[in-house]
Amino acid sequence: QSALTQPRSVSGSPGQSVTISCTGTSSDVGAYNYVSWYQQYPGKAPKVMVYDVSKRPSGVPDRFSGSKSGNTASLTISGLQAEDEADYYCCSFAGSYTLWVFGGGTKLTVL
Amino acid sequence: QLQLQESGPGLVKPSETLSLTCTVSGGSISGSTYFWDWIRQPPGKGLEWIGHIYYSGTTFYTPSLKSRVSISVDTSKNQFSLKLNSVTAADTAVYYCARHLDKSSLIDYWGQGALVTVSS
């Protein structure tokens, strides 16, 4: 069982928006503004889409946005495109003992 | 462009030690801005952070693997390495090395991953 809870799957039609949640606790997501999101295609390495809750690396489309409320972080993808179909993982700092934990991953299907 | 490449045996016997090396090219492993991570992914499953090392040799490990894992760095070769001992089938996974910005959740460069199978 992963430390952070994500829905196993979400789906949306092209052009729509989808939000993927990442629920932790007051010891990880809720305690620090160190949450990142990764996109992973089958057989490929993950790619960072959002870091430090809401920052976007250069080259990542602004269709991808991150936020946090309490113990839950969210990744919103607006204007869905077929190429967004992938697995998405959240990651959070969890303190000086555990350090970094990942969510179980969410499979995004573009209908 | 920074590149990371994992290397090592793809098959390890149960109870033996898994050893992987990550070679960094296109940039220096030394410097105060980054940690160097090992992350793994069992087939069909999610990501698990294993641990990371600073260029000075300071290490941090996830508690569940701390008793079996060791990460080291060789700045002269621009490499860092992972050793995981007493492996079982549960350690079968794709192992990734990656660069992790200090004081941030940004893991910005990843290797392509190395599949390590634990089997007799």
Coordinates of C-alpha atoms in Angstrom, one line a residue:
Chain A
Q1 CA 0.0 0.0 0.0
S2 CA 1.4 3.4 -1.1
A3 CA 1.9 6.2 1.4
L4 CA -0.2 8.6 -0.7
T5 CA -3.6 7.7 -2.1
Q6 CA -4.5 8.4 -5.7
P7 CA -7.5 7.2 -7.7
R8 CA -6.6 4.2 -9.8
S9 CA -8.0 5.7 -12.9
V10 CA -9.6 8.8 -14.3
S11 CA -10.9 9.6 -17.8
G12 CA -12.0 12.6 -19.9
S13 CA -12.7 13.5 -23.4
P14 CA -10.4 15.7 -25.6
G15 CA -10.8 19.3 -24.6
Q16 CA -12.2 18.6 -21.2
S17 CA -10.4 19.1 -17.8
V18 CA -9.6 16.3 -15.4
T19 CA -8.2 16.5 -11.8
I20 CA -6.2 13.8 -10.2
S21 CA -6.1 13.9 -6.4
C22 CA -3.3 12.8 -4.1
T23 CA -4.3 12.4 -0.5
G24 CA -1.8 12.1 2.3
T25 CA -1.6 13.2 5.9
S26 CA -0.6 16.1 8.1
S27 CA 2.8 14.5 8.2
D28 CA 3.5 14.7 4.5
V29 CA 1.3 16.5 2.0
G30 CA -0.3 18.7 4.6
A31 CA 2.9 19.6 6.3
Y32 CA 5.1 20.7 3.4
N33 CA 4.9 22.5 0.1
Y34 CA 7.0 19.8 -1.5
V35 CA 4.6 17.9 -3.8
S36 CA 5.5 16.9 -7.3
W37 CA 3.7 15.2 -10.1
Y38 CA 5.2 12.8 -12.7
Q39 CA 3.8 11.6 -16.1
Q40 CA 4.9 8.2 -17.2
Y41 CA 4.3 6.4 -20.5
P42 CA 4.6 2.6 -20.7
G43 CA 8.2 1.5 -20.7
K44 CA 9.5 5.0 -20.2
A45 CA 11.0 6.9 -17.3
P46 CA 8.8 9.4 -15.4
K47 CA 8.8 13.1 -16.4
V48 CA 8.1 15.9 -13.9
M49 CA 5.1 18.0 -14.8
V50 CA 4.7 20.0 -11.6
Y51 CA 6.9 20.5 -8.5
D52 CA 6.7 22.3 -5.2
V53 CA 2.9 22.0 -5.4
S54 CA 2.3 24.4 -8.3
K55 CA 5.5 25.2 -10.1
R56 CA 5.9 24.1 -13.7
P57 CA 9.3 23.2 -15.2
S58 CA 10.1 24.9 -18.5
G59 CA 8.7 23.1 -21.4
V60 CA 5.7 21.7 -19.6
P61 CA 2.4 23.1 -21.1
D62 CA 0.4 25.5 -18.9
R63 CA -2.5 23.0 -19.3
F64 CA -0.9 21.3 -16.4
S65 CA -1.4 22.9 -13.0
G66 CA -1.0 21.8 -9.4
S67 CA -2.6 22.9 -6.1
K68 CA -3.0 21.8 -2.5
S69 CA -5.7 22.0 0.1
G70 CA -5.0 20.5 3.5
N71 CA -3.7 17.0 3.2
T72 CA -4.7 16.6 -0.5
A73 CA -2.8 17.8 -3.5
S74 CA -4.3 17.9 -7.0
L75 CA -3.1 17.9 -10.6
T76 CA -5.4 19.5 -13.1
I77 CA -5.0 18.9 -16.8
S78 CA -7.1 21.3 -18.9
G79 CA -7.8 21.0 -22.6
L80 CA -7.1 17.3 -22.6
Q81 CA -5.2 15.9 -25.5
A82 CA -4.7 12.3 -26.7
E83 CA -1.0 12.6 -25.8
D84 CA -1.9 13.2 -22.1
E85 CA -3.0 9.5 -21.8
A86 CA -0.4 8.1 -19.3
D87 CA 0.1 7.2 -15.7
Y88 CA 0.5 10.0 -13.2
Y89 CA 2.3 9.8 -9.9
C90 CA 2.4 12.3 -7.0
C91 CA 5.4 12.5 -4.6
S92 CA 5.6 14.3 -1.3
F93 CA 8.2 15.1 1.3
A94 CA 7.3 13.2 4.5
G95 CA 9.7 14.5 7.1
S96 CA 13.3 13.9 8.0
Y97 CA 12.7 10.2 8.9
T98 CA 10.7 9.0 5.9
L99 CA 11.8 11.6 3.5
W100 CA 10.0 11.0 0.1
V101 CA 6.9 9.0 -0.6
F102 CA 5.0 8.4 -3.8
G103 CA 1.4 7.8 -4.6
G104 CA 0.2 4.6 -6.1
G105 CA -0.4 6.1 -9.5
T106 CA -3.4 7.1 -11.6
K107 CA -4.1 5.9 -15.1
L108 CA -5.5 8.7 -17.2
T109 CA -7.6 7.6 -20.2
V110 CA -8.5 10.1 -22.9
L111 CA -11.8 8.9 -24.4
Chain B
Q1 CA 22.0 18.1 -21.8
L2 CA 22.4 16.1 -18.6
Q3 CA 22.1 12.3 -19.0
L4 CA 22.0 9.5 -16.5
Q5 CA 22.6 5.8 -17.4
E6 CA 22.1 2.8 -15.1
S7 CA 24.3 -0.2 -15.5
G8 CA 24.6 -3.6 -13.8
P9 CA 23.5 -7.2 -13.8
G10 CA 19.9 -7.8 -14.9
L11 CA 19.6 -11.0 -13.0
V12 CA 20.4 -11.6 -9.3
K13 CA 19.9 -14.7 -7.3
P14 CA 17.8 -14.7 -4.1
S15 CA 19.8 -13.8 -0.9
E16 CA 22.5 -12.2 -3.0
T17 CA 23.4 -8.5 -3.5
L18 CA 21.9 -6.3 -6.2
S19 CA 24.5 -3.7 -7.5
L20 CA 23.8 -0.9 -9.9
T21 CA 25.8 2.1 -11.0
C22 CA 24.5 5.4 -12.4
T23 CA 26.9 7.3 -14.7
V24 CA 26.1 11.0 -15.1
S25 CA 27.2 12.8 -18.3
G26 CA 26.8 16.3 -19.5
G27 CA 27.2 17.8 -16.0
S28 CA 29.0 17.3 -12.8
I29 CA 27.7 15.2 -9.9
S30 CA 29.6 17.5 -7.5
G31 CA 28.0 20.6 -6.2
S32 CA 25.7 21.7 -3.5
T33 CA 22.5 22.0 -5.4
Y34 CA 21.4 18.4 -6.0
F35 CA 20.9 15.1 -4.4
W36 CA 21.2 11.9 -6.5
D37 CA 18.3 9.5 -6.1
W38 CA 17.5 5.8 -6.6
I39 CA 13.9 5.0 -7.3
R40 CA 12.4 1.7 -8.2
Q41 CA 9.2 0.4 -9.8
P42 CA 8.1 -3.3 -9.6
P43 CA 6.5 -4.6 -12.8
G44 CA 3.0 -3.2 -13.2
K45 CA 3.2 -1.3 -9.9
G46 CA 4.0 2.2 -8.7
L47 CA 7.2 4.1 -7.9
E48 CA 9.1 3.7 -4.6
W49 CA 11.8 6.1 -3.5
I50 CA 14.8 4.1 -2.2
G51 CA 17.2 6.8 -1.1
H52 CA 19.6 9.5 -2.2
I53 CA 23.2 10.8 -1.8
Y54 CA 24.8 14.1 -1.7
Y55 CA 28.1 14.6 -3.6
S56 CA 29.8 14.8 -0.2
G57 CA 28.6 11.3 0.6
T58 CA 25.8 12.1 2.9
T59 CA 23.0 9.5 2.5
F60 CA 19.3 9.2 3.3
Y61 CA 17.3 6.0 2.9
T62 CA 13.7 5.0 3.1
P63 CA 13.0 3.3 6.4
S64 CA 11.6 0.1 4.9
L65 CA 14.9 -0.6 3.1
K66 CA 17.4 1.1 5.4
S67 CA 18.8 -2.2 6.8
R68 CA 19.6 -3.6 3.4
V69 CA 20.6 -0.6 1.2
S70 CA 23.7 1.3 0.6
I71 CA 24.3 4.2 -1.8
S72 CA 27.8 5.5 -2.5
V73 CA 29.3 8.2 -4.8
D74 CA 32.5 8.4 -6.8
T75 CA 32.9 12.0 -7.9
S76 CA 36.1 11.2 -9.9
K77 CA 34.0 9.0 -12.2
N78 CA 30.9 11.1 -12.0
Q79 CA 29.0 8.0 -10.8
F80 CA 26.9 6.9 -7.9
S81 CA 25.9 3.4 -7.0
L82 CA 23.3 1.3 -5.2
K83 CA 23.7 -1.9 -3.3
L84 CA 20.8 -3.8 -2.0
N85 CA 21.6 -7.0 -0.1
S86 CA 19.6 -10.1 0.8
V87 CA 17.3 -9.7 -2.2
T88 CA 14.1 -11.6 -2.7
A89 CA 11.6 -11.8 -5.6
A90 CA 9.9 -8.7 -4.1
D91 CA 13.0 -6.7 -5.1
T92 CA 12.4 -7.4 -8.8
A93 CA 11.9 -4.0 -10.4
V94 CA 13.0 -1.4 -12.8
Y95 CA 15.6 0.7 -11.0
Y96 CA 15.9 4.4 -11.9
C97 CA 18.6 6.8 -11.0
A98 CA 17.7 10.5 -11.0
R99 CA 18.7 14.0 -10.1
H100 CA 16.8 15.7 -7.2
L101 CA 17.0 19.4 -6.6
D102 CA 17.9 20.2 -2.9
K103 CA 15.2 21.9 -0.8
S104 CA 12.6 21.0 -3.5
S105 CA 10.4 18.2 -4.8
L106 CA 11.8 18.5 -8.3
I107 CA 13.3 15.3 -9.7
D108 CA 14.2 16.6 -13.1
Y109 CA 16.5 14.2 -14.8
W110 CA 16.0 10.4 -14.9
G111 CA 17.9 7.5 -16.3
Q112 CA 16.1 5.2 -18.7
G113 CA 15.8 2.5 -16.0
A114 CA 17.3 -0.9 -15.5
L115 CA 15.2 -4.0 -15.0
V116 CA 16.7 -6.2 -12.3
T117 CA 15.1 -9.7 -11.9
V118 CA 15.6 -11.7 -8.7
S119 CA 15.4 -15.4 -9.6
S120 CA 17.4 -18.5 -9.1

